[in-house]
mmCIF file of C-alpha atoms and ligand atoms in Angstrom:
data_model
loop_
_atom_site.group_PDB
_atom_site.id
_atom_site.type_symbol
_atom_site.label_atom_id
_atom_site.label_comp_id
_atom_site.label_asym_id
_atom_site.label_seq_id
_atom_site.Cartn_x
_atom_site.Cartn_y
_atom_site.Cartn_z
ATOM 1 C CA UNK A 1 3.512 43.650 -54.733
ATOM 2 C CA UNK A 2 2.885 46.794 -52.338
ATOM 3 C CA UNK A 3 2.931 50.362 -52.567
ATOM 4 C CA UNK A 4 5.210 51.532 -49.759
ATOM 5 C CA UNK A 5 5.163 54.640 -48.273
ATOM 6 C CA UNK A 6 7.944 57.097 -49.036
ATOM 7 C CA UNK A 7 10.369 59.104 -47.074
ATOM 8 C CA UNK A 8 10.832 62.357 -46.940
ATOM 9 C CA UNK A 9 13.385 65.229 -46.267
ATOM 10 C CA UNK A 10 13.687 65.105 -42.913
ATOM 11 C CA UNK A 11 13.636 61.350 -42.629
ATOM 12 C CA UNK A 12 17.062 60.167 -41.021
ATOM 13 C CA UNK A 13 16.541 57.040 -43.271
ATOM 14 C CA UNK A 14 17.343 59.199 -46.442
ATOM 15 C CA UNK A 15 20.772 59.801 -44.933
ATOM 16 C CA UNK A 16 22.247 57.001 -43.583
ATOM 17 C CA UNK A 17 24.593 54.714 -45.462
ATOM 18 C CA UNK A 18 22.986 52.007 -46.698
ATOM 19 C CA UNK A 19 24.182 47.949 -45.840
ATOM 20 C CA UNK A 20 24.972 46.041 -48.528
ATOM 21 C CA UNK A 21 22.807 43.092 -49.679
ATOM 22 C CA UNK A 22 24.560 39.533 -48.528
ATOM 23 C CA UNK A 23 22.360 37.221 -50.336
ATOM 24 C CA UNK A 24 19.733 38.370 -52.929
ATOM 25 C CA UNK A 25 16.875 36.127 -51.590
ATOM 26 C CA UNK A 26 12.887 36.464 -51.529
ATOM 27 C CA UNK A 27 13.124 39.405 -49.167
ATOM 28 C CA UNK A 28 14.981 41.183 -51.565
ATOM 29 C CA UNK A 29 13.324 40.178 -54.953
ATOM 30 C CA UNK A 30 10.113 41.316 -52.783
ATOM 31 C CA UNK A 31 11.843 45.180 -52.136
ATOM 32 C CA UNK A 32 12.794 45.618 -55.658
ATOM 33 C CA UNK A 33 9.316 44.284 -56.844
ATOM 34 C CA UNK A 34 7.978 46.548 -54.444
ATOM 35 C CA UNK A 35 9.735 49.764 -55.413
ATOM 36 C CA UNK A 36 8.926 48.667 -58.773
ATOM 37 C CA UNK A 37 5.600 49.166 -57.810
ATOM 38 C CA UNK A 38 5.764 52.437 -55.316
ATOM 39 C CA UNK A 39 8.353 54.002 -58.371
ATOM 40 C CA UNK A 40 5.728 53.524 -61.141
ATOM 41 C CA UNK A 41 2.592 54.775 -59.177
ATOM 42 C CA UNK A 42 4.591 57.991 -57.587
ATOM 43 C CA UNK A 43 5.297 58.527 -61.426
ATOM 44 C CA UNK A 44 9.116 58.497 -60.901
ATOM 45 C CA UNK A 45 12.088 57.207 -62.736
ATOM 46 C CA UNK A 46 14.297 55.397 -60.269
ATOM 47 C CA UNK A 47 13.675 54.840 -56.610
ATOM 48 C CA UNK A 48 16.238 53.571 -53.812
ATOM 49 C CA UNK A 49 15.419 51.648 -50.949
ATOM 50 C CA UNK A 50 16.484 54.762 -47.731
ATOM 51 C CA UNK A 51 13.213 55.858 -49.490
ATOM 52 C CA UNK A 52 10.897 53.211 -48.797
ATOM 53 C CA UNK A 53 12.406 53.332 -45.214
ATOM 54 C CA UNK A 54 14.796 50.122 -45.863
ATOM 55 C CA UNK A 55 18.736 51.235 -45.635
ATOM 56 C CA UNK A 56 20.047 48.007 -48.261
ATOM 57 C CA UNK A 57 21.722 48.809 -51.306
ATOM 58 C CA UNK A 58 18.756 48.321 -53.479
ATOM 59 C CA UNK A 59 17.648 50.569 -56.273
ATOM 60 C CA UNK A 60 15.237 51.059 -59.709
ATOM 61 C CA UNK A 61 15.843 52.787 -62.571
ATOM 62 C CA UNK A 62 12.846 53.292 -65.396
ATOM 63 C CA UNK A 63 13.356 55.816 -67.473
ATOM 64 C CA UNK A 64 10.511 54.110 -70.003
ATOM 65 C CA UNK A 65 13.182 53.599 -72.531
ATOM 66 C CA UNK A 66 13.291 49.462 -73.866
ATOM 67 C CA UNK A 67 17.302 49.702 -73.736
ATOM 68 C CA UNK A 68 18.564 48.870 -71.989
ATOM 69 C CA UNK A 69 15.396 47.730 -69.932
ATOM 70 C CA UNK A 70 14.510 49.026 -66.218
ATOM 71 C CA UNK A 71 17.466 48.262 -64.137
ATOM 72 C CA UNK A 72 17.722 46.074 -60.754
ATOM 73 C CA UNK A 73 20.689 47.731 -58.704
ATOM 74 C CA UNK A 74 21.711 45.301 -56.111
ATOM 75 C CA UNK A 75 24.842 46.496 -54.437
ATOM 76 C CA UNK A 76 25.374 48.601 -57.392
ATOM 77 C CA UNK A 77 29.164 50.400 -58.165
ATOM 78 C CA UNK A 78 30.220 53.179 -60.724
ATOM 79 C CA UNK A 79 33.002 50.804 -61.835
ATOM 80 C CA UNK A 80 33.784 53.726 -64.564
ATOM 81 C CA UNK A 81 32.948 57.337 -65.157
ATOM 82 C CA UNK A 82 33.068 59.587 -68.286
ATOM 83 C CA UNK A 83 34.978 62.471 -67.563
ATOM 84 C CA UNK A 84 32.385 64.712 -69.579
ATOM 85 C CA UNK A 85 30.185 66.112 -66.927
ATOM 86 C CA UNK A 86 26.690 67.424 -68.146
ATOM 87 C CA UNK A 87 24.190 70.186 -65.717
ATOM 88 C CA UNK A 88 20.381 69.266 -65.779
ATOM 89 C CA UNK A 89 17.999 69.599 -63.671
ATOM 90 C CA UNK A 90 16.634 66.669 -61.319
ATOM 91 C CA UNK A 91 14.297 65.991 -58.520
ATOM 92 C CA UNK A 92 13.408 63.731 -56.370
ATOM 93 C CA UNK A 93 10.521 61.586 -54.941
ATOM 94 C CA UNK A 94 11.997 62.288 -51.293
ATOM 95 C CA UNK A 95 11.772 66.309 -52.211
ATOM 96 C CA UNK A 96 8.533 66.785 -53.905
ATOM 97 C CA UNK A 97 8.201 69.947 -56.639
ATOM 98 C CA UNK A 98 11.769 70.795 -55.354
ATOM 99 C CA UNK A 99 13.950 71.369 -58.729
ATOM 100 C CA UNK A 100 17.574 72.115 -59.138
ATOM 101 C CA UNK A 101 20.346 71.498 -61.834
ATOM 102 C CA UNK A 102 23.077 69.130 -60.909
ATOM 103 C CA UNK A 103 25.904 67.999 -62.895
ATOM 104 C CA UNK A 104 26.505 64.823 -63.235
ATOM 105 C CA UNK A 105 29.077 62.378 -65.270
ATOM 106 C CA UNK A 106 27.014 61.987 -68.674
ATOM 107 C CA UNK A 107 28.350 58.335 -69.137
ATOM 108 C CA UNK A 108 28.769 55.426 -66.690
ATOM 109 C CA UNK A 109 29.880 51.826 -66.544
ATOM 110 C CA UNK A 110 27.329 50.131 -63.457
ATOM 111 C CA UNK A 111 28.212 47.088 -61.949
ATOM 112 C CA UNK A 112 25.482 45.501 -60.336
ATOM 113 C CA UNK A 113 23.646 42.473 -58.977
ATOM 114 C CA UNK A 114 20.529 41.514 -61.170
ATOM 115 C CA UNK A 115 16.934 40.229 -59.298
ATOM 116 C CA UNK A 116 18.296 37.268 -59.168
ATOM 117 C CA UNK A 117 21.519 37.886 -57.561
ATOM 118 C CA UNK A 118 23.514 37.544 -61.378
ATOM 119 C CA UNK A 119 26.731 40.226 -61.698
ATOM 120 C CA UNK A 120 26.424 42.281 -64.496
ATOM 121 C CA UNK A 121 27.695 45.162 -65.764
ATOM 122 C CA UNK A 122 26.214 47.752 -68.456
ATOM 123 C CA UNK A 123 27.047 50.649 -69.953
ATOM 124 C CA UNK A 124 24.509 53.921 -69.515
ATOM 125 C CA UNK A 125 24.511 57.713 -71.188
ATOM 126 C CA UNK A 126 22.535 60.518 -70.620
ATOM 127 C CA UNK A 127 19.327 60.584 -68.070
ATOM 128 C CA UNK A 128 19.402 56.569 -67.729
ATOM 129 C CA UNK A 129 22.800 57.509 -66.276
ATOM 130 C CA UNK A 130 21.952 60.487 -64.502
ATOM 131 C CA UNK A 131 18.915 58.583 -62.915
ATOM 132 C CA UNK A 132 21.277 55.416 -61.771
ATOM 133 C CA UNK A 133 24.013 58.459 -60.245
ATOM 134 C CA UNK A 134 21.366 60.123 -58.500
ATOM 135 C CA UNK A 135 19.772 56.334 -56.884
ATOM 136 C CA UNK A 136 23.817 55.413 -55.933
ATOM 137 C CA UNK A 137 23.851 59.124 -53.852
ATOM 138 C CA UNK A 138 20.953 57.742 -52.020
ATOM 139 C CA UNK A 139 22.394 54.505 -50.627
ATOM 140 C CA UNK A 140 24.815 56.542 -49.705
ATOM 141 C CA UNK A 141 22.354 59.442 -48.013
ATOM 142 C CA UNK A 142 23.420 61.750 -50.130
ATOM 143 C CA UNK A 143 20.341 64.074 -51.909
ATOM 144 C CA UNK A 144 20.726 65.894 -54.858
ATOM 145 C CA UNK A 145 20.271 69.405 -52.830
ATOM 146 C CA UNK A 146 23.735 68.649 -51.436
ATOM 147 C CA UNK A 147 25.373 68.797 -55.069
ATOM 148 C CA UNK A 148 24.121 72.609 -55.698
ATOM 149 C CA UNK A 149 25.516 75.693 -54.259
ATOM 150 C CA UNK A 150 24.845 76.422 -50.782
ATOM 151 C CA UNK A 151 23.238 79.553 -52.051
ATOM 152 C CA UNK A 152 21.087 77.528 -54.327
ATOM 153 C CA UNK A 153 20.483 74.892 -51.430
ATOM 154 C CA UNK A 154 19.521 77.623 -48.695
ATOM 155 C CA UNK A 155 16.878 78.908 -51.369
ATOM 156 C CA UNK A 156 15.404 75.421 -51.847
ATOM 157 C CA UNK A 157 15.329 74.446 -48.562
ATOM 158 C CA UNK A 158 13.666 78.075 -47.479
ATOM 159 C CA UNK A 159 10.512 76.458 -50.583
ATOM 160 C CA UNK A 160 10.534 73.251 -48.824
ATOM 161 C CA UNK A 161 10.275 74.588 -45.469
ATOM 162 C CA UNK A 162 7.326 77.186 -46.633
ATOM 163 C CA UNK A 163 5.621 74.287 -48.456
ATOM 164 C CA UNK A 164 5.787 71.980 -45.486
ATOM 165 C CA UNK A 165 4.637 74.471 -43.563
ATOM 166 C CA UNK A 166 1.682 73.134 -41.133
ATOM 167 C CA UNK A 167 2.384 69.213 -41.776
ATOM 168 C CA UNK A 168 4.233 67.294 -39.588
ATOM 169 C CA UNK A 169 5.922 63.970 -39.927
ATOM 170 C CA UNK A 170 8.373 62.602 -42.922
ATOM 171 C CA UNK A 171 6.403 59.781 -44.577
ATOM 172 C CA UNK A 172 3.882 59.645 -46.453
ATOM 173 C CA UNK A 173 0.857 57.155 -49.133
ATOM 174 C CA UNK A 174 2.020 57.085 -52.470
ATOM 175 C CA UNK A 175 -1.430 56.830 -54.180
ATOM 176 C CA UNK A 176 -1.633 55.679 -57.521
ATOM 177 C CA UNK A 177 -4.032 57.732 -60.071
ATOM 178 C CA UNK A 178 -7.021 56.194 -61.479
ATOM 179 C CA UNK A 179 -5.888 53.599 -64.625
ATOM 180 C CA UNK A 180 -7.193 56.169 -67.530
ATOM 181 C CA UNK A 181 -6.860 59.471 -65.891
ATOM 182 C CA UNK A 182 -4.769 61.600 -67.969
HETATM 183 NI NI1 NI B 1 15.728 60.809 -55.283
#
């Protein structure tokens, strides 16, 4: 498994539309290990592939709850939505210490490809389905800035632009922290 690098805002990657996957082979299995791995030492909860600079329709979801365990999304599809919507406030790997509240459907029914290319479908609440929402916008390079206000958007962006301020480029080492360090 490898740490990838991750994209940023900026990054034309995090808006294009990603391709479906045709065949869920080794290449695959190897991405989702691999944001697996980038996801878990970036200290995030779900991860999409536009991210890691690879425009598939492959995402993560960990939340570190048991059920139902981390998700696979291969070619993944809101096949139903609650009609309940709920406002809390996300982020995102791509938009580092950028905060806002989105709203969001509070349930969802996923249908999905597993790892190894199995159809399934399963049934998610709260932040597990917030998270999987929120990894679907990005195969389809869509950020959670563009769900806010375009007050609220123009006063984010205006943060980002400050704390960018002086570094160039859009991608950049996840580096995982010391096993131990609190
Ligand atoms: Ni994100």
């Amino acid at each position: 498994m490898t740490i990838r690098q991750l994209h940023l805002l900026g990054s034309p990657i995090l808006r294009q539309l990603a391709t479906p996957v045709a065949t869920v082979d080794d290449a695959v299995r190897r991405l989702v290990d691999d944001l697996f791995e980038t996801m878990h030492a970036a200290k995030g909860v779900g991860l999409a592939a536009n991210q890691v600079g690879v425009a598939r329709r492959v995402a993560v979801v960990d939340v570190g709850e048991d059920a139902p365990p981390p998700l696979v999304l291969i070619n993944p599809r809101i096949a139903q939505a609650s009609d309940v919507m709920e406002a809390a406030e996300e982020g995102c790997l791509s938009i580092p210490d950028i905060y806002g509240e989105v709203e969001r459907h509070l349930g969802v029914t996923l249908e999905a490809l597993d790892r190894d290319g199995r159809p399934y479908k399963v049934e998610l609440s709260g932040f597990k389905a917030r998270a999987a929402q929120h990894e679907i916008d990005h195969l389809d390079g869509v950020l959670f800035l563009d769900h806010l206000s375009a007050v609220k958007r123009g006063l984010l962006l205006a943060k980002w632009k400050r704390a960018r301020k002086g570094q160039s480029g859009y991608v950049k080492d996840v580096t995982p922290e010391p096993a131990g360090e609190l």
